[in-house]
mmCIF file of N, CA and C in Angstrom:
data_model
loop_
_atom_site.group_PDB
_atom_site.id
_atom_site.type_symbol
_atom_site.label_atom_id
_atom_site.label_comp_id
_atom_site.label_asym_id
_atom_site.label_seq_id
_atom_site.Cartn_x
_atom_site.Cartn_y
_atom_site.Cartn_z
ATOM 1 N N MET A 16 128.685 96.970 136.542
ATOM 2 C CA MET A 16 127.546 97.425 135.760
ATOM 3 C C MET A 16 126.520 96.300 135.682
ATOM 4 N N PRO A 17 125.272 96.560 136.078
ATOM 5 C CA PRO A 17 124.249 95.502 136.047
ATOM 6 C C PRO A 17 123.884 95.120 134.612
ATOM 7 N N HIS A 18 123.470 93.887 134.441
ATOM 8 C CA HIS A 18 123.067 93.379 133.130
ATOM 9 C C HIS A 18 121.605 93.762 132.866
ATOM 10 N N THR A 19 121.344 94.347 131.724
ATOM 11 C CA THR A 19 119.994 94.746 131.340
ATOM 12 C C THR A 19 119.293 93.576 130.666
ATOM 13 N N ASP A 20 118.097 93.278 131.125
ATOM 14 C CA ASP A 20 117.284 92.223 130.498
ATOM 15 C C ASP A 20 116.562 92.843 129.302
ATOM 16 N N LEU A 21 117.193 92.749 128.131
ATOM 17 C CA LEU A 21 116.629 93.389 126.943
ATOM 18 C C LEU A 21 115.305 92.776 126.525
ATOM 19 N N SER A 22 115.073 91.501 126.816
ATOM 20 C CA SER A 22 113.789 90.898 126.453
ATOM 21 C C SER A 22 112.656 91.518 127.275
ATOM 22 N N ALA A 23 112.927 91.892 128.519
ATOM 23 C CA ALA A 23 111.903 92.555 129.344
ATOM 24 C C ALA A 23 111.631 93.960 128.812
ATOM 25 N N VAL A 24 112.687 94.659 128.378
ATOM 26 C CA VAL A 24 112.516 95.988 127.786
ATOM 27 C C VAL A 24 111.673 95.871 126.522
ATOM 28 N N GLU A 25 111.989 94.899 125.673
ATOM 29 C CA GLU A 25 111.231 94.708 124.430
ATOM 30 C C GLU A 25 109.771 94.405 124.706
ATOM 31 N N ALA A 26 109.489 93.583 125.702
ATOM 32 C CA ALA A 26 108.096 93.264 126.047
ATOM 33 C C ALA A 26 107.363 94.522 126.517
ATOM 34 N N ASP A 27 108.039 95.333 127.313
ATOM 35 C CA ASP A 27 107.449 96.575 127.816
ATOM 36 C C ASP A 27 107.148 97.533 126.652
ATOM 37 N N VAL A 28 108.088 97.660 125.732
ATOM 38 C CA VAL A 28 107.901 98.541 124.584
ATOM 39 C C VAL A 28 106.783 98.025 123.687
ATOM 40 N N ARG A 29 106.714 96.718 123.488
ATOM 41 C CA ARG A 29 105.624 96.146 122.655
ATOM 42 C C ARG A 29 104.255 96.494 123.244
ATOM 43 N N THR A 30 104.124 96.356 124.549
ATOM 44 C CA THR A 30 102.852 96.681 125.205
ATOM 45 C C THR A 30 102.507 98.148 125.005
ATOM 46 N N TRP A 31 103.475 99.016 125.207
ATOM 47 C CA TRP A 31 103.270 100.464 125.019
ATOM 48 C C TRP A 31 102.913 100.770 123.566
ATOM 49 N N PHE A 32 103.641 100.173 122.620
ATOM 50 C CA PHE A 32 103.388 100.432 121.207
ATOM 51 C C PHE A 32 102.008 99.926 120.799
ATOM 52 N N ASP A 33 101.603 98.773 121.290
ATOM 53 C CA ASP A 33 100.261 98.249 121.001
ATOM 54 C C ASP A 33 99.185 99.220 121.470
ATOM 55 N N GLN A 34 99.401 99.852 122.626
ATOM 56 C CA GLN A 34 98.446 100.849 123.125
ATOM 57 C C GLN A 34 98.406 102.061 122.196
ATOM 58 N N TYR A 35 99.576 102.482 121.735
ATOM 59 C CA TYR A 35 99.630 103.595 120.791
ATOM 60 C C TYR A 35 98.876 103.253 119.511
ATOM 61 N N VAL A 36 99.125 102.072 118.974
ATOM 62 C CA VAL A 36 98.471 101.641 117.735
ATOM 63 C C VAL A 36 96.955 101.691 117.906
ATOM 64 N N ALA A 37 96.453 101.128 118.980
ATOM 65 C CA ALA A 37 95.004 101.107 119.226
ATOM 66 C C ALA A 37 94.452 102.528 119.352
ATOM 67 N N THR A 38 95.182 103.401 120.043
ATOM 68 C CA THR A 38 94.733 104.783 120.228
ATOM 69 C C THR A 38 94.708 105.523 118.892
ATOM 70 N N PHE A 39 95.796 105.422 118.134
ATOM 71 C CA PHE A 39 95.883 106.130 116.858
ATOM 72 C C PHE A 39 94.808 105.649 115.888
ATOM 73 N N ILE A 40 94.706 104.339 115.717
ATOM 74 C CA ILE A 40 93.729 103.799 114.767
ATOM 75 C C ILE A 40 92.314 104.160 115.202
ATOM 76 N N GLY A 41 92.036 104.079 116.492
ATOM 77 C CA GLY A 41 90.707 104.426 116.985
ATOM 78 C C GLY A 41 90.335 105.867 116.682
ATOM 79 N N LEU A 42 91.264 106.782 116.918
ATOM 80 C CA LEU A 42 90.999 108.201 116.629
ATOM 81 C C LEU A 42 90.811 108.434 115.136
ATOM 82 N N ALA A 43 91.768 107.949 114.355
ATOM 83 C CA ALA A 43 91.742 108.210 112.915
ATOM 84 C C ALA A 43 90.536 107.553 112.249
ATOM 85 N N ALA A 44 90.206 106.337 112.639
ATOM 86 C CA ALA A 44 89.067 105.637 112.022
ATOM 87 C C ALA A 44 87.740 106.306 112.363
ATOM 88 N N ALA A 45 87.681 106.964 113.509
ATOM 89 C CA ALA A 45 86.467 107.676 113.898
ATOM 90 C C ALA A 45 86.396 109.060 113.252
ATOM 91 N N GLY A 46 87.446 109.434 112.514
ATOM 92 C CA GLY A 46 87.462 110.740 111.859
ATOM 93 C C GLY A 46 87.796 111.881 112.793
ATOM 94 N N ARG A 47 88.307 111.557 113.975
ATOM 95 C CA ARG A 47 88.652 112.608 114.941
ATOM 96 C C ARG A 47 89.964 113.271 114.551
ATOM 97 N N THR A 48 90.072 114.546 114.802
ATOM 98 C CA THR A 48 91.281 115.286 114.456
ATOM 99 C C THR A 48 91.951 115.936 115.667
ATOM 100 N N ASP A 49 91.385 115.743 116.857
ATOM 101 C CA ASP A 49 91.998 116.271 118.081
ATOM 102 C C ASP A 49 93.109 115.303 118.501
ATOM 103 N N PRO A 50 94.365 115.752 118.496
ATOM 104 C CA PRO A 50 95.472 114.849 118.781
ATOM 105 C C PRO A 50 95.743 114.609 120.262
ATOM 106 N N ALA A 51 94.977 115.212 121.158
ATOM 107 C CA ALA A 51 95.278 115.150 122.588
ATOM 108 C C ALA A 51 95.547 113.729 123.105
ATOM 109 N N PRO A 52 94.746 112.711 122.726
ATOM 110 C CA PRO A 52 95.020 111.363 123.244
ATOM 111 C C PRO A 52 96.347 110.774 122.764
ATOM 112 N N LEU A 53 96.934 111.342 121.709
ATOM 113 C CA LEU A 53 98.191 110.821 121.174
ATOM 114 C C LEU A 53 99.422 111.452 121.810
ATOM 115 N N LEU A 54 99.270 112.588 122.440
ATOM 116 C CA LEU A 54 100.420 113.340 122.921
ATOM 117 C C LEU A 54 101.242 112.585 123.955
ATOM 118 N N ASP A 55 100.624 111.677 124.701
ATOM 119 C CA ASP A 55 101.362 110.899 125.699
ATOM 120 C C ASP A 55 102.257 109.835 125.083
ATOM 121 N N TYR A 56 102.235 109.694 123.780
ATOM 122 C CA TYR A 56 103.079 108.695 123.102
ATOM 123 C C TYR A 56 104.308 109.321 122.430
ATOM 124 N N PHE A 57 104.447 110.625 122.522
ATOM 125 C CA PHE A 57 105.538 111.339 121.859
ATOM 126 C C PHE A 57 106.214 112.285 122.837
ATOM 127 N N ASP A 58 107.454 112.647 122.509
ATOM 128 C CA ASP A 58 108.194 113.595 123.321
ATOM 129 C C ASP A 58 108.782 114.669 122.409
ATOM 130 N N ALA A 59 108.487 115.908 122.717
ATOM 131 C CA ALA A 59 109.060 117.016 121.941
ATOM 132 C C ALA A 59 110.322 117.497 122.650
ATOM 133 N N PRO A 60 111.355 117.818 121.904
ATOM 134 C CA PRO A 60 111.398 117.848 120.447
ATOM 135 C C PRO A 60 111.460 116.440 119.860
ATOM 136 N N ILE A 61 110.881 116.307 118.681
ATOM 137 C CA ILE A 61 110.902 115.043 117.954
ATOM 138 C C ILE A 61 111.352 115.336 116.530
ATOM 139 N N THR A 62 112.134 114.448 115.985
ATOM 140 C CA THR A 62 112.605 114.603 114.616
ATOM 141 C C THR A 62 111.930 113.556 113.741
ATOM 142 N N MET A 63 111.503 113.981 112.565
ATOM 143 C CA MET A 63 110.812 113.089 111.635
ATOM 144 C C MET A 63 111.420 113.272 110.255
ATOM 145 N N THR A 64 111.716 112.159 109.581
ATOM 146 C CA THR A 64 112.290 112.239 108.249
ATOM 147 C C THR A 64 111.547 111.345 107.273
ATOM 148 N N THR A 65 111.497 111.806 106.043
ATOM 149 C CA THR A 65 110.969 111.041 104.916
ATOM 150 C C THR A 65 111.933 111.288 103.756
ATOM 151 N N ASP A 66 111.671 110.679 102.614
ATOM 152 C CA ASP A 66 112.488 110.982 101.437
ATOM 153 C C ASP A 66 112.396 112.456 101.072
ATOM 154 N N ALA A 67 111.269 113.073 101.368
ATOM 155 C CA ALA A 67 111.025 114.446 100.927
ATOM 156 C C ALA A 67 111.460 115.521 101.922
ATOM 157 N N ALA A 68 111.533 115.180 103.218
ATOM 158 C CA ALA A 68 111.767 116.250 104.195
ATOM 159 C C ALA A 68 112.311 115.722 105.512
ATOM 160 N N HIS A 69 112.930 116.640 106.232
ATOM 161 C CA HIS A 69 113.327 116.420 107.623
ATOM 162 C C HIS A 69 112.672 117.527 108.428
ATOM 163 N N VAL A 70 111.930 117.141 109.454
ATOM 164 C CA VAL A 70 111.195 118.107 110.259
ATOM 165 C C VAL A 70 111.529 117.869 111.724
ATOM 166 N N VAL A 71 111.743 118.951 112.448
ATOM 167 C CA VAL A 71 111.898 118.878 113.894
ATOM 168 C C VAL A 71 110.725 119.625 114.505
ATOM 169 N N LEU A 72 109.936 118.923 115.281
ATOM 170 C CA LEU A 72 108.829 119.550 116.005
ATOM 171 C C LEU A 72 109.363 119.841 117.401
ATOM 172 N N ALA A 73 109.670 121.098 117.646
ATOM 173 C CA ALA A 73 110.435 121.486 118.825
ATOM 174 C C ALA A 73 109.602 121.709 120.081
ATOM 175 N N SER A 74 108.289 121.753 119.946
ATOM 176 C CA SER A 74 107.443 122.035 121.111
ATOM 177 C C SER A 74 106.223 121.128 121.109
ATOM 178 N N ASP A 75 105.568 121.058 122.244
ATOM 179 C CA ASP A 75 104.329 120.285 122.323
ATOM 180 C C ASP A 75 103.271 120.849 121.378
ATOM 181 N N ALA A 76 103.243 122.175 121.235
ATOM 182 C CA ALA A 76 102.269 122.799 120.333
ATOM 183 C C ALA A 76 102.541 122.398 118.886
ATOM 184 N N ALA A 77 103.805 122.386 118.484
ATOM 185 C CA ALA A 77 104.152 121.976 117.122
ATOM 186 C C ALA A 77 103.840 120.496 116.910
ATOM 187 N N LEU A 78 104.102 119.679 117.909
ATOM 188 C CA LEU A 78 103.777 118.255 117.835
ATOM 189 C C LEU A 78 102.276 118.062 117.679
ATOM 190 N N ALA A 79 101.487 118.755 118.482
ATOM 191 C CA ALA A 79 100.026 118.652 118.399
ATOM 192 C C ALA A 79 99.534 119.075 117.018
ATOM 193 N N ALA A 80 100.097 120.146 116.484
ATOM 194 C CA ALA A 80 99.694 120.612 115.151
ATOM 195 C C ALA A 80 100.051 119.577 114.088
ATOM 196 N N GLY A 81 101.224 118.980 114.191
ATOM 197 C CA GLY A 81 101.630 117.956 113.228
ATOM 198 C C GLY A 81 100.737 116.729 113.277
ATOM 199 N N LEU A 82 100.398 116.286 114.473
ATOM 200 C CA LEU A 82 99.508 115.128 114.618
ATOM 201 C C LEU A 82 98.104 115.449 114.122
ATOM 202 N N ALA A 83 97.617 116.651 114.421
ATOM 203 C CA ALA A 83 96.293 117.059 113.942
ATOM 204 C C ALA A 83 96.260 117.067 112.420
ATOM 205 N N HIS A 84 97.343 117.539 111.803
ATOM 206 C CA HIS A 84 97.425 117.563 110.337
ATOM 207 C C HIS A 84 97.359 116.138 109.777
ATOM 208 N N GLU A 85 98.113 115.214 110.398
ATOM 209 C CA GLU A 85 98.079 113.823 109.918
ATOM 210 C C GLU A 85 96.681 113.217 110.067
ATOM 211 N N LEU A 86 96.027 113.460 111.190
ATOM 212 C CA LEU A 86 94.669 112.942 111.391
ATOM 213 C C LEU A 86 93.702 113.537 110.372
ATOM 214 N N GLN A 87 93.837 114.827 110.078
ATOM 215 C CA GLN A 87 92.977 115.476 109.093
ATOM 216 C C GLN A 87 93.211 114.894 107.703
ATOM 217 N N THR A 88 94.475 114.668 107.355
ATOM 218 C CA THR A 88 94.815 114.084 106.054
ATOM 219 C C THR A 88 94.178 112.704 105.908
ATOM 220 N N LEU A 89 94.237 111.902 106.956
ATOM 221 C CA LEU A 89 93.620 110.567 106.912
ATOM 222 C C LEU A 89 92.101 110.670 106.806
ATOM 223 N N ARG A 90 91.522 111.609 107.525
ATOM 224 C CA ARG A 90 90.070 111.814 107.448
ATOM 225 C C ARG A 90 89.662 112.131 106.012
ATOM 226 N N GLU A 91 90.410 113.033 105.371
ATOM 227 C CA GLU A 91 90.103 113.427 103.998
ATOM 228 C C GLU A 91 90.302 112.274 103.011
ATOM 229 N N ALA A 92 91.145 111.321 103.365
ATOM 230 C CA ALA A 92 91.390 110.162 102.501
ATOM 231 C C ALA A 92 90.353 109.058 102.702
ATOM 232 N N GLY A 93 89.393 109.287 103.600
ATOM 233 C CA GLY A 93 88.379 108.270 103.858
ATOM 234 C C GLY A 93 88.924 107.099 104.660
ATOM 235 N N TYR A 94 89.880 107.380 105.521
ATOM 236 C CA TYR A 94 90.554 106.369 106.327
ATOM 237 C C TYR A 94 89.571 105.538 107.136
ATOM 238 N N GLY A 95 89.771 104.225 107.090
ATOM 239 C CA GLY A 95 88.933 103.320 107.867
ATOM 240 C C GLY A 95 89.694 102.506 108.883
ATOM 241 N N GLY A 96 91.012 102.405 108.743
ATOM 242 C CA GLY A 96 91.815 101.648 109.696
ATOM 243 C C GLY A 96 93.172 101.297 109.133
ATOM 244 N N SER A 97 93.989 100.708 109.974
ATOM 245 C CA SER A 97 95.329 100.273 109.596
ATOM 246 C C SER A 97 95.597 98.906 110.183
ATOM 247 N N THR A 98 96.498 98.226 109.548
ATOM 248 C CA THR A 98 97.034 96.994 110.093
ATOM 249 C C THR A 98 98.526 97.209 110.270
ATOM 250 N N ALA A 99 99.022 96.926 111.467
ATOM 251 C CA ALA A 99 100.457 97.016 111.732
ATOM 252 C C ALA A 99 101.059 95.666 111.361
ATOM 253 N N LEU A 100 101.685 95.624 110.187
ATOM 254 C CA LEU A 100 102.265 94.383 109.693
ATOM 255 C C LEU A 100 103.681 94.192 110.239
ATOM 256 N N ASP A 101 104.003 93.014 110.591
ATOM 257 C CA ASP A 101 105.336 92.585 111.021
ATOM 258 C C ASP A 101 106.093 93.577 111.908
ATOM 259 N N PRO A 102 105.468 94.054 113.004
ATOM 260 C CA PRO A 102 106.209 94.975 113.874
ATOM 261 C C PRO A 102 107.403 94.258 114.514
ATOM 262 N N GLU A 103 108.529 94.946 114.523
ATOM 263 C CA GLU A 103 109.742 94.420 115.145
ATOM 264 C C GLU A 103 110.196 95.411 116.204
ATOM 265 N N VAL A 104 110.492 94.917 117.393
ATOM 266 C CA VAL A 104 110.982 95.753 118.483
ATOM 267 C C VAL A 104 112.368 95.260 118.859
ATOM 268 N N ARG A 105 113.314 96.188 118.910
ATOM 269 C CA ARG A 105 114.684 95.839 119.307
ATOM 270 C C ARG A 105 115.131 96.797 120.395
ATOM 271 N N ALA A 106 115.292 96.270 121.595
ATOM 272 C CA ALA A 106 115.803 97.097 122.689
ATOM 273 C C ALA A 106 117.270 97.399 122.425
ATOM 274 N N LEU A 107 117.636 98.658 122.575
ATOM 275 C CA LEU A 107 119.028 99.062 122.412
ATOM 276 C C LEU A 107 119.755 99.063 123.750
ATOM 277 N N ASN A 108 119.016 99.432 124.771
ATOM 278 C CA ASN A 108 119.505 99.429 126.151
ATOM 279 C C ASN A 108 118.282 99.559 127.057
ATOM 280 N N GLU A 109 118.488 99.822 128.313
ATOM 281 C CA GLU A 109 117.388 99.917 129.281
ATOM 282 C C GLU A 109 116.417 101.055 128.961
ATOM 283 N N ARG A 110 116.883 102.073 128.254
ATOM 284 C CA ARG A 110 116.084 103.277 128.042
ATOM 285 C C ARG A 110 115.730 103.580 126.601
ATOM 286 N N SER A 111 116.095 102.713 125.659
ATOM 287 C CA SER A 111 115.743 103.024 124.273
ATOM 288 C C SER A 111 115.507 101.751 123.472
ATOM 289 N N ALA A 112 114.654 101.911 122.456
ATOM 290 C CA ALA A 112 114.332 100.787 121.581
ATOM 291 C C ALA A 112 113.974 101.303 120.204
ATOM 292 N N LEU A 113 114.232 100.472 119.211
ATOM 293 C CA LEU A 113 113.800 100.737 117.848
ATOM 294 C C LEU A 113 112.574 99.895 117.566
ATOM 295 N N ILE A 114 111.608 100.505 116.907
ATOM 296 C CA ILE A 114 110.394 99.799 116.483
ATOM 297 C C ILE A 114 110.291 100.003 114.985
ATOM 298 N N GLU A 115 110.192 98.917 114.246
ATOM 299 C CA GLU A 115 110.041 99.003 112.798
ATOM 300 C C GLU A 115 108.756 98.275 112.432
ATOM 301 N N VAL A 116 107.918 98.940 111.658
ATOM 302 C CA VAL A 116 106.611 98.377 111.328
ATOM 303 C C VAL A 116 106.175 98.843 109.947
ATOM 304 N N THR A 117 105.464 97.989 109.254
ATOM 305 C CA THR A 117 104.821 98.373 108.004
ATOM 306 C C THR A 117 103.359 98.651 108.306
ATOM 307 N N TRP A 118 102.917 99.835 107.934
ATOM 308 C CA TRP A 118 101.512 100.210 108.098
ATOM 309 C C TRP A 118 100.782 99.966 106.780
ATOM 310 N N ALA A 119 99.735 99.168 106.820
ATOM 311 C CA ALA A 119 98.836 99.006 105.680
ATOM 312 C C ALA A 119 97.574 99.791 106.040
ATOM 313 N N ARG A 120 97.343 100.882 105.340
ATOM 314 C CA ARG A 120 96.204 101.751 105.628
ATOM 315 C C ARG A 120 95.080 101.440 104.653
ATOM 316 N N HIS A 121 93.863 101.398 105.213
ATOM 317 C CA HIS A 121 92.676 101.034 104.435
ATOM 318 C C HIS A 121 91.643 102.145 104.504
ATOM 319 N N ASP A 122 90.845 102.242 103.443
ATOM 320 C CA ASP A 122 89.745 103.200 103.465
ATOM 321 C C ASP A 122 88.542 102.556 104.153
ATOM 322 N N ARG A 123 87.462 103.285 104.239
ATOM 323 C CA ARG A 123 86.272 102.771 104.938
ATOM 324 C C ARG A 123 85.667 101.548 104.246
ATOM 325 N N GLY A 124 85.974 101.354 102.972
ATOM 326 C CA GLY A 124 85.499 100.186 102.236
ATOM 327 C C GLY A 124 86.413 98.974 102.388
ATOM 328 N N GLY A 125 87.516 99.137 103.136
ATOM 329 C CA GLY A 125 88.431 98.032 103.359
ATOM 330 C C GLY A 125 89.533 97.906 102.321
ATOM 331 N N ARG A 126 89.579 98.814 101.359
ATOM 332 C CA ARG A 126 90.617 98.764 100.329
ATOM 333 C C ARG A 126 91.895 99.442 100.826
ATOM 334 N N GLU A 127 93.013 98.775 100.606
ATOM 335 C CA GLU A 127 94.296 99.351 101.007
ATOM 336 C C GLU A 127 94.635 100.519 100.087
ATOM 337 N N PHE A 128 94.960 101.670 100.677
ATOM 338 C CA PHE A 128 95.333 102.827 99.863
ATOM 339 C C PHE A 128 96.764 103.287 100.117
ATOM 340 N N GLN A 129 97.413 102.733 101.131
ATOM 341 C CA GLN A 129 98.793 103.128 101.391
ATOM 342 C C GLN A 129 99.482 102.035 102.199
ATOM 343 N N ARG A 130 100.739 101.814 101.868
ATOM 344 C CA ARG A 130 101.582 100.905 102.640
ATOM 345 C C ARG A 130 102.903 101.628 102.841
ATOM 346 N N VAL A 131 103.308 101.769 104.096
ATOM 347 C CA VAL A 131 104.518 102.518 104.408
ATOM 348 C C VAL A 131 105.239 101.838 105.576
ATOM 349 N N ARG A 132 106.560 101.770 105.456
ATOM 350 C CA ARG A 132 107.391 101.196 106.520
ATOM 351 C C ARG A 132 108.000 102.338 107.313
ATOM 352 N N VAL A 133 107.859 102.269 108.642
ATOM 353 C CA VAL A 133 108.327 103.344 109.510
ATOM 354 C C VAL A 133 109.218 102.771 110.601
ATOM 355 N N LEU A 134 110.265 103.513 110.913
ATOM 356 C CA LEU A 134 111.170 103.189 112.004
ATOM 357 C C LEU A 134 110.988 104.253 113.079
ATOM 358 N N TYR A 135 110.735 103.817 114.295
ATOM 359 C CA TYR A 135 110.555 104.720 115.428
ATOM 360 C C TYR A 135 111.692 104.500 116.422
ATOM 361 N N LEU A 136 112.168 105.572 117.026
ATOM 362 C CA LEU A 136 113.066 105.481 118.164
ATOM 363 C C LEU A 136 112.246 105.868 119.383
ATOM 364 N N ALA A 137 112.166 104.943 120.324
ATOM 365 C CA ALA A 137 111.419 105.202 121.557
ATOM 366 C C ALA A 137 112.414 105.303 122.709
ATOM 367 N N ALA A 138 112.131 106.210 123.628
ATOM 368 C CA ALA A 138 112.976 106.393 124.806
ATOM 369 C C ALA A 138 112.115 106.306 126.055
ATOM 370 N N ARG A 139 112.675 105.694 127.091
ATOM 371 C CA ARG A 139 111.992 105.661 128.392
ATOM 372 C C ARG A 139 112.332 106.972 129.098
ATOM 373 N N THR A 140 111.374 107.869 129.156
ATOM 374 C CA THR A 140 111.558 109.162 129.804
ATOM 375 C C THR A 140 111.017 109.091 131.222
ATOM 376 N N VAL A 141 111.094 110.182 131.959
ATOM 377 C CA VAL A 141 110.521 110.201 133.304
ATOM 378 C C VAL A 141 109.006 110.004 133.251
ATOM 379 N N ALA A 142 108.394 110.316 132.100
ATOM 380 C CA ALA A 142 106.944 110.149 131.921
ATOM 381 C C ALA A 142 106.585 108.786 131.331
ATOM 382 N N GLY A 143 107.572 107.946 131.040
ATOM 383 C CA GLY A 143 107.311 106.636 130.435
ATOM 384 C C GLY A 143 107.860 106.598 129.015
ATOM 385 N N TRP A 144 107.496 105.562 128.279
ATOM 386 C CA TRP A 144 107.974 105.408 126.905
ATOM 387 C C TRP A 144 107.379 106.493 126.023
ATOM 388 N N ARG A 145 108.223 107.073 125.169
ATOM 389 C CA ARG A 145 107.792 108.109 124.237
ATOM 390 C C ARG A 145 108.569 107.951 122.934
ATOM 391 N N THR A 146 107.927 108.247 121.815
ATOM 392 C CA THR A 146 108.610 108.287 120.530
ATOM 393 C C THR A 146 109.377 109.600 120.472
ATOM 394 N N THR A 147 110.671 109.503 120.130
ATOM 395 C CA THR A 147 111.517 110.694 120.069
ATOM 396 C C THR A 147 111.986 110.984 118.642
ATOM 397 N N ALA A 148 111.834 110.000 117.749
ATOM 398 C CA ALA A 148 112.221 110.191 116.354
ATOM 399 C C ALA A 148 111.494 109.150 115.514
ATOM 400 N N SER A 149 111.249 109.511 114.248
ATOM 401 C CA SER A 149 110.679 108.544 113.313
ATOM 402 C C SER A 149 111.231 108.813 111.927
ATOM 403 N N ALA A 150 111.287 107.747 111.140
ATOM 404 C CA ALA A 150 111.743 107.852 109.764
ATOM 405 C C ALA A 150 110.890 106.948 108.908
ATOM 406 N N VAL A 151 110.331 107.507 107.829
ATOM 407 C CA VAL A 151 109.628 106.706 106.852
ATOM 408 C C VAL A 151 110.707 106.135 105.928
ATOM 409 N N LEU A 152 110.758 104.815 105.830
ATOM 410 C CA LEU A 152 111.807 104.150 105.067
ATOM 411 C C LEU A 152 111.474 104.152 103.578
ATOM 412 N N SER A 153 112.499 104.297 102.770
ATOM 413 C CA SER A 153 112.299 104.261 101.324
ATOM 414 C C SER A 153 111.824 102.878 100.907
ATOM 415 N N PRO A 154 110.928 102.837 99.894
ATOM 416 C CA PRO A 154 110.429 101.529 99.441
ATOM 417 C C PRO A 154 111.523 100.708 98.786
#
């Protein structure tokens, strides 16, 4: 069995995640609600959990609707941007990694209105790295 260079996997995932962060923040800060540019960062079905709910988005259409809802919610909150605080990437094997990050969300005036820690499971699919699960961690 060949040895997997987990540091190379982690570097690859960091680059992919940084692109996702830039894409998401750019869309949300501009007040856009069309999720199309984000769809290449996720794979359906995807499971998402919070303290309040567990949701499985079983299709690309359901994923698009969920992302559009999140973008709309941020638009209504006067979203101006986010800072990805202390992102940690841990390769599990050649095809999967955990990403844990604290999001500090700011309004257009620069005031922080939300801070949330999220854990993502990313998988290397035939289409490239994709988020396959996420969990909002309890404070």
